[in-house]
mmCIF file of C-alpha atoms and ligand atoms in Angstrom:
data_model
loop_
_atom_site.group_PDB
_atom_site.id
_atom_site.type_symbol
_atom_site.label_atom_id
_atom_site.label_comp_id
_atom_site.label_asym_id
_atom_site.label_seq_id
_atom_site.Cartn_x
_atom_site.Cartn_y
_atom_site.Cartn_z
ATOM 1 C CA MET A 1 120.471 -78.463 -27.977
ATOM 2 C CA THR A 2 120.105 -74.748 -28.711
ATOM 3 C CA GLY A 3 121.359 -71.955 -26.460
ATOM 4 C CA GLN A 4 119.410 -69.900 -23.976
ATOM 5 C CA LEU A 5 118.714 -66.168 -23.766
ATOM 6 C CA TRP A 6 119.263 -64.785 -20.263
ATOM 7 C CA LEU A 7 117.898 -61.511 -18.880
ATOM 8 C CA ILE A 8 120.231 -60.577 -16.045
ATOM 9 C CA SER A 9 119.259 -57.854 -13.551
ATOM 10 C CA THR A 10 122.126 -55.637 -12.423
ATOM 11 C CA PRO A 11 122.511 -53.207 -9.485
ATOM 12 C CA ILE A 12 120.540 -49.922 -9.399
ATOM 13 C CA GLY A 13 123.191 -48.257 -7.261
ATOM 14 C CA ASN A 14 124.857 -50.703 -4.920
ATOM 15 C CA MET A 15 127.437 -52.907 -6.636
ATOM 16 C CA ASP A 16 126.982 -55.651 -4.028
ATOM 17 C CA ASP A 17 123.508 -56.323 -5.479
ATOM 18 C CA LEU A 18 124.859 -58.659 -8.186
ATOM 19 C CA PRO A 19 124.341 -62.219 -6.945
ATOM 20 C CA PRO A 20 126.745 -65.137 -7.649
ATOM 21 C CA ARG A 21 124.249 -66.768 -10.054
ATOM 22 C CA ALA A 22 124.242 -63.590 -12.187
ATOM 23 C CA VAL A 23 128.058 -63.580 -12.282
ATOM 24 C CA ASN A 24 128.294 -67.301 -13.140
ATOM 25 C CA THR A 25 125.624 -67.022 -15.834
ATOM 26 C CA LEU A 26 127.300 -63.981 -17.431
ATOM 27 C CA GLN A 27 130.650 -65.801 -17.427
ATOM 28 C CA ALA A 28 129.091 -68.785 -19.237
ATOM 29 C CA CYS A 29 127.622 -66.700 -22.111
ATOM 30 C CA ALA A 30 129.158 -66.262 -25.552
ATOM 31 C CA LEU A 31 127.830 -62.706 -25.850
ATOM 32 C CA ILE A 32 126.531 -60.061 -23.442
ATOM 33 C CA CYS A 33 124.204 -57.462 -24.996
ATOM 34 C CA CYS A 34 124.288 -54.153 -23.115
ATOM 35 C CA GLU A 35 123.329 -50.498 -23.550
ATOM 36 C CA ASP A 36 126.830 -49.133 -23.088
ATOM 37 C CA THR A 37 129.978 -51.278 -23.324
ATOM 38 C CA ARG A 38 132.043 -48.981 -21.087
ATOM 39 C CA HIS A 39 129.429 -48.915 -18.321
ATOM 40 C CA SER A 40 128.780 -52.679 -18.375
ATOM 41 C CA GLY A 41 132.471 -53.429 -18.960
ATOM 42 C CA LYS A 42 133.250 -51.823 -15.586
ATOM 43 C CA LEU A 43 130.528 -53.804 -13.817
ATOM 44 C CA LEU A 44 131.768 -57.077 -15.338
ATOM 45 C CA ALA A 45 135.427 -56.346 -14.537
ATOM 46 C CA ASN A 46 134.404 -55.526 -10.968
ATOM 47 C CA ALA A 47 132.519 -58.823 -10.709
ATOM 48 C CA GLY A 48 135.449 -60.804 -12.160
ATOM 49 C CA VAL A 49 133.715 -61.777 -15.437
ATOM 50 C CA ARG A 50 136.476 -62.153 -18.053
ATOM 51 C CA GLY A 51 136.734 -62.799 -21.772
ATOM 52 C CA VAL A 52 133.047 -62.536 -22.732
ATOM 53 C CA ARG A 53 132.307 -60.368 -25.782
ATOM 54 C CA LEU A 54 130.111 -57.290 -25.206
ATOM 55 C CA ALA A 55 127.843 -55.853 -27.930
ATOM 56 C CA VAL A 56 125.579 -52.818 -27.876
ATOM 57 C CA ALA A 57 121.817 -53.422 -27.907
ATOM 58 C CA ASN A 58 120.319 -50.098 -26.830
ATOM 59 C CA GLU A 59 116.874 -48.632 -27.593
ATOM 60 C CA HIS A 60 118.031 -47.766 -31.139
ATOM 61 C CA THR A 61 120.074 -50.881 -31.969
ATOM 62 C CA GLU A 62 118.256 -53.725 -30.193
ATOM 63 C CA SER A 63 116.485 -54.855 -33.390
ATOM 64 C CA ASP A 64 119.740 -54.747 -35.416
ATOM 65 C CA ARG A 65 121.329 -57.125 -32.893
ATOM 66 C CA THR A 66 118.559 -59.741 -33.261
ATOM 67 C CA ALA A 67 119.998 -61.736 -36.193
ATOM 68 C CA GLU A 68 123.363 -62.219 -34.474
ATOM 69 C CA VAL A 69 121.733 -63.242 -31.188
ATOM 70 C CA LEU A 70 119.445 -65.768 -32.922
ATOM 71 C CA GLU A 71 122.423 -67.234 -34.809
ATOM 72 C CA LEU A 72 124.382 -67.767 -31.582
ATOM 73 C CA LEU A 73 121.366 -69.331 -29.847
ATOM 74 C CA ALA A 74 120.793 -71.653 -32.813
ATOM 75 C CA ALA A 75 124.460 -72.677 -32.660
ATOM 76 C CA GLY A 76 124.019 -73.702 -29.004
ATOM 77 C CA SER A 77 125.593 -70.682 -27.277
ATOM 78 C CA ASP A 78 123.986 -68.762 -24.420
ATOM 79 C CA VAL A 79 123.483 -64.989 -24.743
ATOM 80 C CA ALA A 80 122.850 -62.492 -21.911
ATOM 81 C CA VAL A 81 121.055 -59.152 -21.907
ATOM 82 C CA VAL A 82 121.966 -56.552 -19.287
ATOM 83 C CA THR A 83 121.140 -52.851 -19.109
ATOM 84 C CA ASP A 84 122.798 -49.915 -17.360
ATOM 85 C CA ALA A 85 120.793 -50.598 -14.200
ATOM 86 C CA GLY A 86 118.054 -52.880 -12.940
ATOM 87 C CA THR A 87 115.963 -55.357 -14.858
ATOM 88 C CA PRO A 88 116.196 -55.493 -18.667
ATOM 89 C CA GLY A 89 112.848 -54.863 -20.365
ATOM 90 C CA ILE A 90 111.590 -52.511 -17.620
ATOM 91 C CA SER A 91 111.788 -49.027 -19.240
ATOM 92 C CA ASP A 92 114.920 -50.482 -20.845
ATOM 93 C CA PRO A 93 115.840 -52.640 -23.868
ATOM 94 C CA GLY A 94 115.310 -56.393 -23.692
ATOM 95 C CA ALA A 95 111.692 -57.113 -24.636
ATOM 96 C CA ARG A 96 112.374 -57.202 -28.403
ATOM 97 C CA LEU A 97 115.154 -59.766 -28.028
ATOM 98 C CA VAL A 98 112.881 -61.868 -25.796
ATOM 99 C CA ARG A 99 110.101 -61.791 -28.418
ATOM 100 C CA ALA A 100 112.537 -62.750 -31.191
ATOM 101 C CA ALA A 101 114.044 -65.634 -29.173
ATOM 102 C CA VAL A 102 110.589 -66.924 -28.174
ATOM 103 C CA ALA A 103 109.362 -66.715 -31.782
ATOM 104 C CA ALA A 104 112.400 -68.709 -32.938
ATOM 105 C CA GLY A 105 111.660 -71.392 -30.330
ATOM 106 C CA HIS A 106 114.635 -70.739 -28.017
ATOM 107 C CA ARG A 107 114.603 -71.010 -24.243
ATOM 108 C CA VAL A 108 114.491 -67.700 -22.356
ATOM 109 C CA SER A 109 115.095 -67.243 -18.646
ATOM 110 C CA ALA A 110 116.225 -64.603 -16.179
ATOM 111 C CA VAL A 111 118.417 -64.111 -13.150
ATOM 112 C CA PRO A 112 116.088 -61.817 -11.190
ATOM 113 C CA GLY A 113 117.333 -58.922 -9.093
ATOM 114 C CA PRO A 114 116.969 -55.170 -8.579
ATOM 115 C CA ALA A 115 114.117 -53.260 -10.239
ATOM 116 C CA ALA A 116 113.568 -49.712 -8.982
ATOM 117 C CA LEU A 117 109.800 -49.980 -9.504
ATOM 118 C CA VAL A 118 109.447 -52.919 -7.101
ATOM 119 C CA MET A 119 111.660 -51.337 -4.452
ATOM 120 C CA GLY A 120 109.832 -47.977 -4.697
ATOM 121 C CA LEU A 121 106.430 -49.691 -4.517
ATOM 122 C CA VAL A 122 107.178 -51.784 -1.446
ATOM 123 C CA LEU A 123 108.794 -48.835 0.375
ATOM 124 C CA SER A 124 105.833 -46.520 -0.349
ATOM 125 C CA GLY A 125 103.574 -48.010 2.319
ATOM 126 C CA PHE A 126 100.630 -47.948 -0.128
ATOM 127 C CA ASP A 127 98.536 -50.927 -1.168
ATOM 128 C CA THR A 128 100.776 -53.429 -2.966
ATOM 129 C CA THR A 129 98.119 -56.036 -3.743
ATOM 130 C CA ARG A 130 97.140 -54.300 -7.008
ATOM 131 C CA PHE A 131 99.253 -51.704 -8.782
ATOM 132 C CA VAL A 132 100.005 -50.305 -12.240
ATOM 133 C CA PHE A 133 103.354 -49.273 -13.676
ATOM 134 C CA GLU A 134 103.328 -46.178 -15.912
ATOM 135 C CA GLY A 135 107.074 -46.074 -16.683
ATOM 136 C CA PHE A 136 108.085 -42.553 -17.800
ATOM 137 C CA LEU A 137 105.120 -40.280 -18.586
ATOM 138 C CA PRO A 138 105.089 -38.638 -22.035
ATOM 139 C CA ARG A 139 106.917 -35.310 -21.690
ATOM 140 C CA THR A 140 104.342 -33.003 -23.264
ATOM 141 C CA GLY A 141 101.047 -32.712 -25.072
ATOM 142 C CA ARG A 142 97.773 -34.523 -25.146
ATOM 143 C CA ASP A 143 99.285 -37.949 -24.404
ATOM 144 C CA ARG A 144 100.720 -36.626 -21.153
ATOM 145 C CA ALA A 145 97.462 -34.918 -20.145
ATOM 146 C CA GLU A 146 95.469 -38.099 -20.850
ATOM 147 C CA ARG A 147 97.847 -40.328 -18.901
ATOM 148 C CA ILE A 148 97.720 -37.951 -15.921
ATOM 149 C CA ALA A 149 93.915 -37.825 -16.100
ATOM 150 C CA SER A 150 93.801 -41.626 -16.068
ATOM 151 C CA ILE A 151 96.148 -41.698 -13.034
ATOM 152 C CA ALA A 152 93.730 -39.308 -11.280
ATOM 153 C CA ALA A 153 90.950 -41.878 -11.775
ATOM 154 C CA GLU A 154 93.082 -44.960 -11.019
ATOM 155 C CA ARG A 155 92.012 -46.928 -7.939
ATOM 156 C CA ARG A 156 95.184 -49.030 -7.869
ATOM 157 C CA THR A 157 98.582 -47.789 -6.654
ATOM 158 C CA VAL A 158 100.475 -46.161 -9.549
ATOM 159 C CA VAL A 159 104.266 -46.411 -9.962
ATOM 160 C CA MET A 160 106.230 -44.085 -12.291
ATOM 161 C CA TYR A 161 109.833 -43.319 -13.135
ATOM 162 C CA GLU A 162 111.103 -39.743 -13.330
ATOM 163 C CA SER A 163 114.357 -37.847 -13.740
ATOM 164 C CA PRO A 164 115.441 -35.124 -11.274
ATOM 165 C CA HIS A 165 114.928 -32.423 -13.958
ATOM 166 C CA ARG A 166 111.266 -33.239 -14.501
ATOM 167 C CA VAL A 167 110.097 -34.438 -11.095
ATOM 168 C CA ARG A 168 108.826 -31.017 -9.938
ATOM 169 C CA ARG A 169 106.718 -30.531 -13.026
ATOM 170 C CA THR A 170 105.303 -34.039 -12.831
ATOM 171 C CA VAL A 171 104.359 -33.668 -9.158
ATOM 172 C CA ASN A 172 102.692 -30.306 -9.915
ATOM 173 C CA ASP A 173 100.718 -31.820 -12.805
ATOM 174 C CA LEU A 174 99.657 -34.743 -10.603
ATOM 175 C CA LEU A 175 98.599 -32.265 -7.898
ATOM 176 C CA ALA A 176 96.412 -30.347 -10.384
ATOM 177 C CA ALA A 177 94.725 -33.539 -11.611
ATOM 178 C CA CYS A 178 94.478 -35.635 -8.416
ATOM 179 C CA GLY A 179 93.951 -32.931 -5.765
ATOM 180 C CA THR A 180 95.932 -32.012 -2.666
ATOM 181 C CA ASP A 181 95.141 -34.987 -0.424
ATOM 182 C CA ARG A 182 96.214 -37.885 -2.598
ATOM 183 C CA GLY A 183 99.173 -39.753 -1.077
ATOM 184 C CA ILE A 184 102.536 -39.943 -2.823
ATOM 185 C CA ALA A 185 105.939 -41.453 -2.072
ATOM 186 C CA LEU A 186 109.096 -40.043 -3.657
ATOM 187 C CA ALA A 187 111.800 -42.712 -3.555
ATOM 188 C CA ARG A 188 115.229 -41.619 -4.736
ATOM 189 C CA GLU A 189 118.819 -42.850 -4.796
ATOM 190 C CA LEU A 190 117.551 -46.342 -3.932
ATOM 191 C CA THR A 191 120.266 -48.694 -2.611
ATOM 192 C CA LYS A 192 122.743 -45.746 -2.646
ATOM 193 C CA LEU A 193 124.380 -43.826 0.188
ATOM 194 C CA HIS A 194 121.772 -41.030 0.149
ATOM 195 C CA GLU A 195 118.720 -43.252 -0.305
ATOM 196 C CA GLU A 196 115.541 -41.467 0.784
ATOM 197 C CA THR A 197 111.828 -42.214 0.642
ATOM 198 C CA TRP A 198 109.658 -39.176 1.341
ATOM 199 C CA ARG A 199 105.964 -39.902 2.066
ATOM 200 C CA GLY A 200 103.043 -37.493 2.303
ATOM 201 C CA ASN A 201 100.305 -35.903 0.196
ATOM 202 C CA LEU A 202 100.686 -34.239 -3.211
ATOM 203 C CA ALA A 203 100.473 -30.666 -1.878
ATOM 204 C CA ASP A 204 103.259 -31.323 0.646
ATOM 205 C CA ALA A 205 105.302 -33.185 -1.979
ATOM 206 C CA ALA A 206 105.239 -30.136 -4.280
ATOM 207 C CA GLN A 207 106.429 -27.975 -1.358
ATOM 208 C CA HIS A 208 109.097 -30.537 -0.358
ATOM 209 C CA LEU A 209 110.548 -30.428 -3.891
ATOM 210 C CA LEU A 210 110.631 -26.615 -3.752
ATOM 211 C CA ASP A 211 112.451 -26.632 -0.408
ATOM 212 C CA GLN A 212 115.148 -28.963 -1.691
ATOM 213 C CA ALA A 213 116.557 -29.198 -5.252
ATOM 214 C CA PRO A 214 115.691 -32.709 -6.517
ATOM 215 C CA ARG A 215 118.780 -34.944 -6.791
ATOM 216 C CA GLY A 216 119.124 -38.456 -8.193
ATOM 217 C CA GLU A 217 116.696 -40.638 -10.106
ATOM 218 C CA PHE A 218 113.175 -40.972 -8.706
ATOM 219 C CA VAL A 219 110.449 -43.566 -8.380
ATOM 220 C CA LEU A 220 107.082 -41.854 -7.831
ATOM 221 C CA VAL A 221 104.364 -43.912 -6.189
ATOM 222 C CA VAL A 222 100.856 -42.443 -6.111
ATOM 223 C CA GLU A 223 98.170 -43.852 -3.845
ATOM 224 C CA GLY A 224 95.092 -45.222 -5.606
ATOM 225 C CA ALA A 225 92.054 -42.924 -5.802
ATOM 226 C CA SER A 226 89.286 -43.512 -3.292
ATOM 227 C CA PRO A 227 85.730 -43.255 -4.658
ATOM 228 C CA GLN A 228 83.553 -40.417 -3.320
ATOM 229 C CA PRO A 229 79.992 -41.626 -3.956
ATOM 230 C CA LEU A 230 78.399 -38.699 -2.101
ATOM 231 C CA ALA A 231 80.085 -35.937 -4.147
ATOM 232 C CA THR A 232 78.155 -32.657 -4.231
ATOM 233 C CA ASP A 233 77.449 -30.731 -7.460
ATOM 234 C CA GLU A 234 80.112 -28.206 -6.408
ATOM 235 C CA ALA A 235 82.704 -30.943 -5.910
ATOM 236 C CA ILE A 236 81.900 -32.485 -9.307
ATOM 237 C CA SER A 237 82.110 -29.113 -11.072
ATOM 238 C CA GLY A 238 85.391 -28.379 -9.267
ATOM 239 C CA ALA A 239 86.831 -31.736 -10.337
ATOM 240 C CA LEU A 240 85.713 -31.077 -13.936
ATOM 241 C CA ARG A 241 87.393 -27.644 -13.926
ATOM 242 C CA MET A 242 90.588 -29.100 -12.475
ATOM 243 C CA ALA A 243 90.702 -31.878 -15.082
ATOM 244 C CA LEU A 244 90.088 -29.377 -17.921
ATOM 245 C CA ALA A 245 92.802 -27.095 -16.540
ATOM 246 C CA SER A 246 95.273 -30.012 -16.742
ATOM 247 C CA GLY A 247 94.804 -29.892 -20.543
ATOM 248 C CA VAL A 248 92.539 -32.875 -21.301
ATOM 249 C CA ASP A 249 89.555 -32.593 -23.661
ATOM 250 C CA ARG A 250 85.989 -32.518 -22.288
ATOM 251 C CA ARG A 251 85.293 -36.198 -22.962
ATOM 252 C CA THR A 252 88.374 -37.267 -21.009
ATOM 253 C CA ALA A 253 87.587 -34.802 -18.201
ATOM 254 C CA ILE A 254 84.040 -36.173 -17.906
ATOM 255 C CA ALA A 255 85.228 -39.797 -17.949
ATOM 256 C CA THR A 256 87.844 -39.021 -15.286
ATOM 257 C CA VAL A 257 85.338 -37.323 -12.997
ATOM 258 C CA ILE A 258 82.815 -40.163 -13.388
ATOM 259 C CA ALA A 259 85.556 -42.610 -12.400
ATOM 260 C CA THR A 260 86.892 -40.581 -9.445
ATOM 261 C CA THR A 261 83.569 -39.469 -7.938
ATOM 262 C CA GLY A 262 81.399 -42.472 -8.738
ATOM 263 C CA ALA A 263 78.690 -39.968 -9.801
ATOM 264 C CA ALA A 264 76.115 -40.877 -12.485
ATOM 265 C CA LYS A 265 77.131 -40.226 -16.101
ATOM 266 C CA ARG A 266 74.087 -38.024 -16.864
ATOM 267 C CA ARG A 267 74.723 -35.829 -13.821
ATOM 268 C CA VAL A 268 78.400 -35.242 -14.722
ATOM 269 C CA TYR A 269 77.468 -34.476 -18.368
ATOM 270 C CA ASP A 270 74.824 -31.953 -17.228
ATOM 271 C CA LEU A 271 77.264 -30.227 -14.855
ATOM 272 C CA ALA A 272 79.913 -30.124 -17.627
ATOM 273 C CA LEU A 273 77.422 -28.231 -19.839
ATOM 274 C CA SER A 274 77.413 -25.355 -17.337
ATOM 275 C CA ILE A 275 81.215 -24.913 -17.577
ATOM 276 C CA PRO A 276 82.059 -22.379 -20.326
ATOM 277 C CA ARG A 277 84.225 -23.653 -23.191
HETATM 278 N N1 SAM B 1 115.444 -51.166 -15.807
HETATM 279 C C1 SAM B 1 115.487 -50.286 -14.667
HETATM 280 C C2 SAM B 1 114.792 -50.944 -13.487
HETATM 281 O O1 SAM B 1 114.629 -52.150 -13.487
HETATM 282 O O2 SAM B 1 114.451 -50.251 -12.533
HETATM 283 C C3 SAM B 1 114.920 -48.919 -14.991
HETATM 284 C C4 SAM B 1 115.646 -48.189 -16.064
HETATM 285 S S1 SAM B 1 114.995 -46.620 -16.417
HETATM 286 C C5 SAM B 1 115.902 -46.193 -17.863
HETATM 287 C C6 SAM B 1 115.779 -45.578 -15.240
HETATM 288 C C7 SAM B 1 114.794 -45.033 -14.214
HETATM 289 O O3 SAM B 1 114.597 -45.986 -13.168
HETATM 290 C C8 SAM B 1 115.296 -43.794 -13.524
HETATM 291 O O4 SAM B 1 115.010 -42.609 -14.256
HETATM 292 C C9 SAM B 1 114.535 -43.825 -12.214
HETATM 293 O O5 SAM B 1 113.216 -43.334 -12.386
HETATM 294 C C10 SAM B 1 114.496 -45.334 -11.928
HETATM 295 N N2 SAM B 1 115.648 -45.708 -11.109
HETATM 296 C C11 SAM B 1 116.711 -46.440 -11.491
HETATM 297 N N3 SAM B 1 117.571 -46.576 -10.469
HETATM 298 C C12 SAM B 1 117.044 -45.905 -9.418
HETATM 299 C C13 SAM B 1 117.456 -45.669 -8.059
HETATM 300 N N4 SAM B 1 118.599 -46.144 -7.592
HETATM 301 N N5 SAM B 1 116.642 -44.946 -7.276
HETATM 302 C C14 SAM B 1 115.480 -44.456 -7.726
HETATM 303 N N6 SAM B 1 115.049 -44.650 -8.990
HETATM 304 C C15 SAM B 1 115.807 -45.358 -9.825
#
């Protein structure tokens, strides 16, 4: 019998959010892969897990750890993966070790638990039946502009992660691409003492972040776009200008406006021709 790879979710702020099954599973492993041995060492000591070796498998070293993990699994030992907070593999290391273990024919399972994206989504009040997770947006450049343009056109609820230093800029960029009325929830410090979920539209969110210096890590949840089949020529031209101002090229701007307004392709192309380059 070979060993099993375990993905173990850990608290995103409240240390009581580590269930007994997570503690028992961690205690039964031969090795716990983590991002930071000091950080996870404290969590394990707090939970009473003793004598299990910790090894670093962060975004840079996860692949280097693979051979050792596969050897232990082949020898019949269980191995756990934890990260600094939440569910491994969600904007965190873990997925590469899962792929390697699956490819080598080992069993992989998880002890599920906190994931900021799920908590932010369900607290937002927006449609939860269909949603997309964007993780962290690219910080600059064309990739960022294209991702924001695609969020502007997205009909499903969109969930993102953001740090306190960049949240203002991201909300302002979303405002420029999606317009003032689109709904947004800003969920921060989830499960912590100062947990807060602010809900409103993008214009008010930008103002809210100006009134109060952003603190703590954020989950941003943007309401899905509603189609506007009866858009006027002025509205289409305005949407094209706004998309171009966000930094995307003309093709992306046209595609975004077709998706958000539901207007015919030919009509949007013709209106784009009248906007100076
Ligand atoms: N694996 C984690 C998970 O399952 O949620 C996410 C790790 S990612 C490196 C860290 C980001 O998750 C933060 O920048 C923030 O956007 C979000 N996050 C983590 N904990 C949070 C909390 N308590 N409140 C709000 N957002 C949080």
